[in-house]
């Protein structure tokens, strides 16, 4: 599996896809970009829930914030434990690339924002929001691999980890609405 991962990573990093665009896409996984967007979604969801008189209006936004805080708390120990060397590129010779913190940040921040906003949107806008978040996360991963910051499986591992956090957020959000 590692051989195929590295082969795909080398092919992507050597592709004709423009480096500035790939850099921009990779940057969408930075905390400086993703976390403020999540903060706006947290505030909006909390305000809407409180305005409608939801008893535990604060629970879903708080759970989303905790999920975001959990990203580095989980990613950093995994990076140290696995200590995977990075791909050839700007960070060649370094290690600790698995899983990708940028991919996990993007997946949790944008995914949690979508889960918070989903029930507040008109039904016809819900699916496009989820599709946009999926495409955005694929773009972040492609940018990270194209720029040589990560192997493809680094980003896939981050999505798996993020999926668990988002699943927990979704379960808690649904429970809070049912019992609220």
PDB file of C-alpha atoms in Angstrom:
ATOM      1  CA  UNK A   1       0.000   0.000   0.000  1.00  0.00           C
ATOM      2  CA  UNK A   2       2.816   2.369   0.872  1.00  0.00           C
ATOM      3  CA  UNK A   3       4.396   1.785  -2.550  1.00  0.00           C
ATOM      4  CA  UNK A   4       1.181   2.770  -4.336  1.00  0.00           C
ATOM      5  CA  UNK A   5       0.716   5.733  -2.009  1.00  0.00           C
ATOM      6  CA  UNK A   6       4.202   7.032  -2.732  1.00  0.00           C
ATOM      7  CA  UNK A   7       3.847   6.379  -6.458  1.00  0.00           C
ATOM      8  CA  UNK A   8       0.592   8.361  -6.559  1.00  0.00           C
ATOM      9  CA  UNK A   9       2.115  11.115  -4.421  1.00  0.00           C
ATOM     10  CA  UNK A  10       5.100  11.483  -6.735  1.00  0.00           C
ATOM     11  CA  UNK A  11       2.828  11.562  -9.782  1.00  0.00           C
ATOM     12  CA  UNK A  12       0.638  14.245  -8.221  1.00  0.00           C
ATOM     13  CA  UNK A  13       3.530  16.386  -7.010  1.00  0.00           C
ATOM     14  CA  UNK A  14       5.103  16.244 -10.451  1.00  0.00           C
ATOM     15  CA  UNK A  15       1.864  17.051 -12.270  1.00  0.00           C
ATOM     16  CA  UNK A  16       1.246  20.113 -14.416  1.00  0.00           C
ATOM     17  CA  UNK A  17      -1.332  21.434 -11.945  1.00  0.00           C
ATOM     18  CA  UNK A  18      -0.247  25.033 -11.205  1.00  0.00           C
ATOM     19  CA  UNK A  19       1.778  25.335  -7.993  1.00  0.00           C
ATOM     20  CA  UNK A  20       0.211  28.654  -6.899  1.00  0.00           C
ATOM     21  CA  UNK A  21      -3.276  27.146  -7.111  1.00  0.00           C
ATOM     22  CA  UNK A  22      -2.116  24.044  -5.219  1.00  0.00           C
ATOM     23  CA  UNK A  23      -0.546  26.268  -2.555  1.00  0.00           C
ATOM     24  CA  UNK A  24      -3.803  28.211  -2.199  1.00  0.00           C
ATOM     25  CA  UNK A  25      -5.762  24.973  -1.832  1.00  0.00           C
ATOM     26  CA  UNK A  26      -3.292  23.616   0.730  1.00  0.00           C
ATOM     27  CA  UNK A  27      -3.562  26.879   2.676  1.00  0.00           C
ATOM     28  CA  UNK A  28      -7.303  26.328   3.084  1.00  0.00           C
ATOM     29  CA  UNK A  29      -6.303  23.691   5.650  1.00  0.00           C
ATOM     30  CA  UNK A  30      -4.471  26.243   7.808  1.00  0.00           C
ATOM     31  CA  UNK A  31      -6.037  27.010  11.171  1.00  0.00           C
ATOM     32  CA  UNK A  32      -5.849  30.732  10.321  1.00  0.00           C
ATOM     33  CA  UNK A  33      -8.324  30.114   7.482  1.00  0.00           C
ATOM     34  CA  UNK A  34     -10.493  27.222   8.665  1.00  0.00           C
ATOM     35  CA  UNK A  35     -11.008  28.064  12.341  1.00  0.00           C
ATOM     36  CA  UNK A  36     -12.413  31.589  11.806  1.00  0.00           C
ATOM     37  CA  UNK A  37     -14.932  30.147   9.353  1.00  0.00           C
ATOM     38  CA  UNK A  38     -15.946  27.578  11.958  1.00  0.00           C
ATOM     39  CA  UNK A  39     -16.195  30.340  14.582  1.00  0.00           C
ATOM     40  CA  UNK A  40     -18.684  32.227  12.401  1.00  0.00           C
ATOM     41  CA  UNK A  41     -20.739  29.043  11.953  1.00  0.00           C
ATOM     42  CA  UNK A  42     -20.586  28.383  15.719  1.00  0.00           C
ATOM     43  CA  UNK A  43     -21.837  31.878  16.491  1.00  0.00           C
ATOM     44  CA  UNK A  44     -24.585  31.733  13.874  1.00  0.00           C
ATOM     45  CA  UNK A  45     -25.817  28.304  14.972  1.00  0.00           C
ATOM     46  CA  UNK A  46     -25.798  29.326  18.642  1.00  0.00           C
ATOM     47  CA  UNK A  47     -27.637  32.560  17.902  1.00  0.00           C
ATOM     48  CA  UNK A  48     -30.284  30.807  15.785  1.00  0.00           C
ATOM     49  CA  UNK A  49     -30.827  28.054  18.360  1.00  0.00           C
ATOM     50  CA  UNK A  50     -31.078  30.525  21.225  1.00  0.00           C
ATOM     51  CA  UNK A  51     -33.415  32.785  19.251  1.00  0.00           C
ATOM     52  CA  UNK A  52     -35.799  29.879  18.635  1.00  0.00           C
ATOM     53  CA  UNK A  53     -35.788  28.973  22.334  1.00  0.00           C
ATOM     54  CA  UNK A  54     -33.942  25.681  22.053  1.00  0.00           C
ATOM     55  CA  UNK A  55     -33.238  24.671  25.685  1.00  0.00           C
ATOM     56  CA  UNK A  56     -29.699  23.397  25.099  1.00  0.00           C
ATOM     57  CA  UNK A  57     -28.869  25.893  22.349  1.00  0.00           C
ATOM     58  CA  UNK A  58     -25.211  25.891  23.306  1.00  0.00           C
ATOM     59  CA  UNK A  59     -24.567  22.139  23.092  1.00  0.00           C
ATOM     60  CA  UNK A  60     -24.021  21.638  19.346  1.00  0.00           C
ATOM     61  CA  UNK A  61     -21.757  24.702  18.961  1.00  0.00           C
ATOM     62  CA  UNK A  62     -19.782  23.642  22.033  1.00  0.00           C
ATOM     63  CA  UNK A  63     -19.423  20.093  20.699  1.00  0.00           C
ATOM     64  CA  UNK A  64     -18.171  21.476  17.365  1.00  0.00           C
ATOM     65  CA  UNK A  65     -15.604  23.623  19.174  1.00  0.00           C
ATOM     66  CA  UNK A  66     -14.453  20.613  21.209  1.00  0.00           C
ATOM     67  CA  UNK A  67     -14.135  18.563  18.002  1.00  0.00           C
ATOM     68  CA  UNK A  68     -11.886  21.273  16.557  1.00  0.00           C
ATOM     69  CA  UNK A  69      -9.753  21.383  19.707  1.00  0.00           C
ATOM     70  CA  UNK A  70      -9.472  17.588  19.553  1.00  0.00           C
ATOM     71  CA  UNK A  71      -7.767  17.735  16.146  1.00  0.00           C
ATOM     72  CA  UNK A  72      -4.269  18.705  17.345  1.00  0.00           C
ATOM     73  CA  UNK A  73      -4.765  16.717  20.542  1.00  0.00           C
ATOM     74  CA  UNK A  74      -5.151  13.587  18.394  1.00  0.00           C
ATOM     75  CA  UNK A  75      -3.008  14.382  15.347  1.00  0.00           C
ATOM     76  CA  UNK A  76       0.179  15.419  17.168  1.00  0.00           C
ATOM     77  CA  UNK A  77       0.551  12.173  19.177  1.00  0.00           C
ATOM     78  CA  UNK A  78      -0.179  10.092  16.054  1.00  0.00           C
ATOM     79  CA  UNK A  79       2.494  12.007  14.124  1.00  0.00           C
ATOM     80  CA  UNK A  80       5.028  11.365  16.887  1.00  0.00           C
ATOM     81  CA  UNK A  81       4.059   7.705  17.212  1.00  0.00           C
ATOM     82  CA  UNK A  82       4.052   6.855  13.500  1.00  0.00           C
ATOM     83  CA  UNK A  83       6.892   9.224  12.516  1.00  0.00           C
ATOM     84  CA  UNK A  84       6.396   8.734   8.771  1.00  0.00           C
ATOM     85  CA  UNK A  85       8.923  10.506   6.544  1.00  0.00           C
ATOM     86  CA  UNK A  86       7.534  13.158   4.246  1.00  0.00           C
ATOM     87  CA  UNK A  87       7.546  13.163   0.474  1.00  0.00           C
ATOM     88  CA  UNK A  88      10.289  14.721  -1.599  1.00  0.00           C
ATOM     89  CA  UNK A  89       9.611  18.419  -1.711  1.00  0.00           C
ATOM     90  CA  UNK A  90       9.940  21.498   0.444  1.00  0.00           C
ATOM     91  CA  UNK A  91       9.987  19.463   3.664  1.00  0.00           C
ATOM     92  CA  UNK A  92      12.130  16.542   2.450  1.00  0.00           C
ATOM     93  CA  UNK A  93      14.129  14.878   5.187  1.00  0.00           C
ATOM     94  CA  UNK A  94      11.567  15.721   7.855  1.00  0.00           C
ATOM     95  CA  UNK A  95       9.285  13.167   9.500  1.00  0.00           C
ATOM     96  CA  UNK A  96       5.958  13.104  11.323  1.00  0.00           C
ATOM     97  CA  UNK A  97       3.663  13.599   8.347  1.00  0.00           C
ATOM     98  CA  UNK A  98       1.022  10.967   9.108  1.00  0.00           C
ATOM     99  CA  UNK A  99      -1.773  12.004   9.538  1.00  0.00           C
ATOM    100  CA  UNK A 100      -2.029  15.442   7.957  1.00  0.00           C
ATOM    101  CA  UNK A 101      -2.929  18.159  10.433  1.00  0.00           C
ATOM    102  CA  UNK A 102      -3.992  20.492   7.626  1.00  0.00           C
ATOM    103  CA  UNK A 103      -6.336  17.896   6.120  1.00  0.00           C
ATOM    104  CA  UNK A 104      -7.802  17.114   9.553  1.00  0.00           C
ATOM    105  CA  UNK A 105      -8.224  20.812  10.335  1.00  0.00           C
ATOM    106  CA  UNK A 106     -10.032  21.396   7.048  1.00  0.00           C
ATOM    107  CA  UNK A 107     -12.228  18.317   7.405  1.00  0.00           C
ATOM    108  CA  UNK A 108     -13.307  19.077  10.963  1.00  0.00           C
ATOM    109  CA  UNK A 109     -13.658  22.853  10.608  1.00  0.00           C
ATOM    110  CA  UNK A 110     -15.577  22.812   7.335  1.00  0.00           C
ATOM    111  CA  UNK A 111     -17.431  19.612   8.195  1.00  0.00           C
ATOM    112  CA  UNK A 112     -18.512  20.870  11.624  1.00  0.00           C
ATOM    113  CA  UNK A 113     -19.586  24.191  10.109  1.00  0.00           C
ATOM    114  CA  UNK A 114     -21.705  22.301   7.576  1.00  0.00           C
ATOM    115  CA  UNK A 115     -23.256  20.092  10.263  1.00  0.00           C
ATOM    116  CA  UNK A 116     -24.131  23.156  12.338  1.00  0.00           C
ATOM    117  CA  UNK A 117     -25.604  25.061   9.397  1.00  0.00           C
ATOM    118  CA  UNK A 118     -27.344  22.087   7.761  1.00  0.00           C
ATOM    119  CA  UNK A 119     -30.547  22.200   9.859  1.00  0.00           C
ATOM    120  CA  UNK A 120     -30.743  25.994   9.488  1.00  0.00           C
ATOM    121  CA  UNK A 121     -30.772  25.948   5.690  1.00  0.00           C
ATOM    122  CA  UNK A 122     -33.621  25.501   3.260  1.00  0.00           C
ATOM    123  CA  UNK A 123     -33.833  21.855   2.213  1.00  0.00           C
ATOM    124  CA  UNK A 124     -32.711  22.596  -1.364  1.00  0.00           C
ATOM    125  CA  UNK A 125     -29.457  24.135  -0.066  1.00  0.00           C
ATOM    126  CA  UNK A 126     -28.470  21.316   2.271  1.00  0.00           C
ATOM    127  CA  UNK A 127     -27.115  18.841  -0.256  1.00  0.00           C
ATOM    128  CA  UNK A 128     -25.092  21.467  -2.180  1.00  0.00           C
ATOM    129  CA  UNK A 129     -23.504  22.544   1.119  1.00  0.00           C
ATOM    130  CA  UNK A 130     -22.392  18.990   1.903  1.00  0.00           C
ATOM    131  CA  UNK A 131     -21.112  18.468  -1.644  1.00  0.00           C
ATOM    132  CA  UNK A 132     -19.191  21.762  -1.463  1.00  0.00           C
ATOM    133  CA  UNK A 133     -17.537  20.690   1.802  1.00  0.00           C
ATOM    134  CA  UNK A 134     -16.543  17.334   0.297  1.00  0.00           C
ATOM    135  CA  UNK A 135     -15.103  19.007  -2.815  1.00  0.00           C
ATOM    136  CA  UNK A 136     -13.288  21.576  -0.671  1.00  0.00           C
ATOM    137  CA  UNK A 137     -11.667  18.821   1.394  1.00  0.00           C
ATOM    138  CA  UNK A 138     -10.616  16.938  -1.728  1.00  0.00           C
ATOM    139  CA  UNK A 139      -9.104  20.174  -3.036  1.00  0.00           C
ATOM    140  CA  UNK A 140      -7.173  20.766   0.199  1.00  0.00           C
ATOM    141  CA  UNK A 141      -5.788  17.218   0.039  1.00  0.00           C
ATOM    142  CA  UNK A 142      -4.850  17.604  -3.626  1.00  0.00           C
ATOM    143  CA  UNK A 143      -3.072  20.863  -2.835  1.00  0.00           C
ATOM    144  CA  UNK A 144      -1.152  19.296   0.050  1.00  0.00           C
ATOM    145  CA  UNK A 145      -0.012  16.370  -2.082  1.00  0.00           C
ATOM    146  CA  UNK A 146       0.707  18.458  -5.194  1.00  0.00           C
ATOM    147  CA  UNK A 147       2.928  20.831  -3.197  1.00  0.00           C
ATOM    148  CA  UNK A 148       4.825  17.892  -1.685  1.00  0.00           C
ATOM    149  CA  UNK A 149       3.683  18.510   1.887  1.00  0.00           C
ATOM    150  CA  UNK A 150       2.022  15.094   2.326  1.00  0.00           C
ATOM    151  CA  UNK A 151       1.573  11.675   0.834  1.00  0.00           C
ATOM    152  CA  UNK A 152      -2.004  10.867  -0.257  1.00  0.00           C
ATOM    153  CA  UNK A 153      -2.570   8.409   2.610  1.00  0.00           C
ATOM    154  CA  UNK A 154      -1.612  11.107   5.123  1.00  0.00           C
ATOM    155  CA  UNK A 155      -4.722  12.988   4.048  1.00  0.00           C
ATOM    156  CA  UNK A 156      -6.899   9.862   3.927  1.00  0.00           C
ATOM    157  CA  UNK A 157      -5.892   9.012   7.506  1.00  0.00           C
ATOM    158  CA  UNK A 158      -6.874  12.527   8.535  1.00  0.00           C
ATOM    159  CA  UNK A 159     -10.275  12.097   6.931  1.00  0.00           C
ATOM    160  CA  UNK A 160     -10.797   8.864   8.876  1.00  0.00           C
ATOM    161  CA  UNK A 161      -9.907  10.567  12.141  1.00  0.00           C
ATOM    162  CA  UNK A 162     -12.026  13.588  11.246  1.00  0.00           C
ATOM    163  CA  UNK A 163     -14.914  11.359  10.275  1.00  0.00           C
ATOM    164  CA  UNK A 164     -14.975   9.923  13.787  1.00  0.00           C
ATOM    165  CA  UNK A 165     -15.011  13.403  15.319  1.00  0.00           C
ATOM    166  CA  UNK A 166     -17.758  14.589  12.966  1.00  0.00           C
ATOM    167  CA  UNK A 167     -19.794  11.436  13.583  1.00  0.00           C
ATOM    168  CA  UNK A 168     -19.631  12.114  17.339  1.00  0.00           C
ATOM    169  CA  UNK A 169     -20.659  15.728  16.724  1.00  0.00           C
ATOM    170  CA  UNK A 170     -23.592  14.634  14.570  1.00  0.00           C
ATOM    171  CA  UNK A 171     -24.776  12.100  17.151  1.00  0.00           C
ATOM    172  CA  UNK A 172     -24.540  14.652  19.946  1.00  0.00           C
ATOM    173  CA  UNK A 173     -26.313  17.310  17.881  1.00  0.00           C
ATOM    174  CA  UNK A 174     -29.189  14.968  17.052  1.00  0.00           C
ATOM    175  CA  UNK A 175     -29.453  13.858  20.677  1.00  0.00           C
ATOM    176  CA  UNK A 176     -29.517  17.439  21.938  1.00  0.00           C
ATOM    177  CA  UNK A 177     -32.368  18.324  19.543  1.00  0.00           C
ATOM    178  CA  UNK A 178     -34.411  15.258  20.541  1.00  0.00           C
ATOM    179  CA  UNK A 179     -33.970  15.655  24.307  1.00  0.00           C
ATOM    180  CA  UNK A 180     -33.747  19.461  24.369  1.00  0.00           C
TER     181      UNK A 180
END
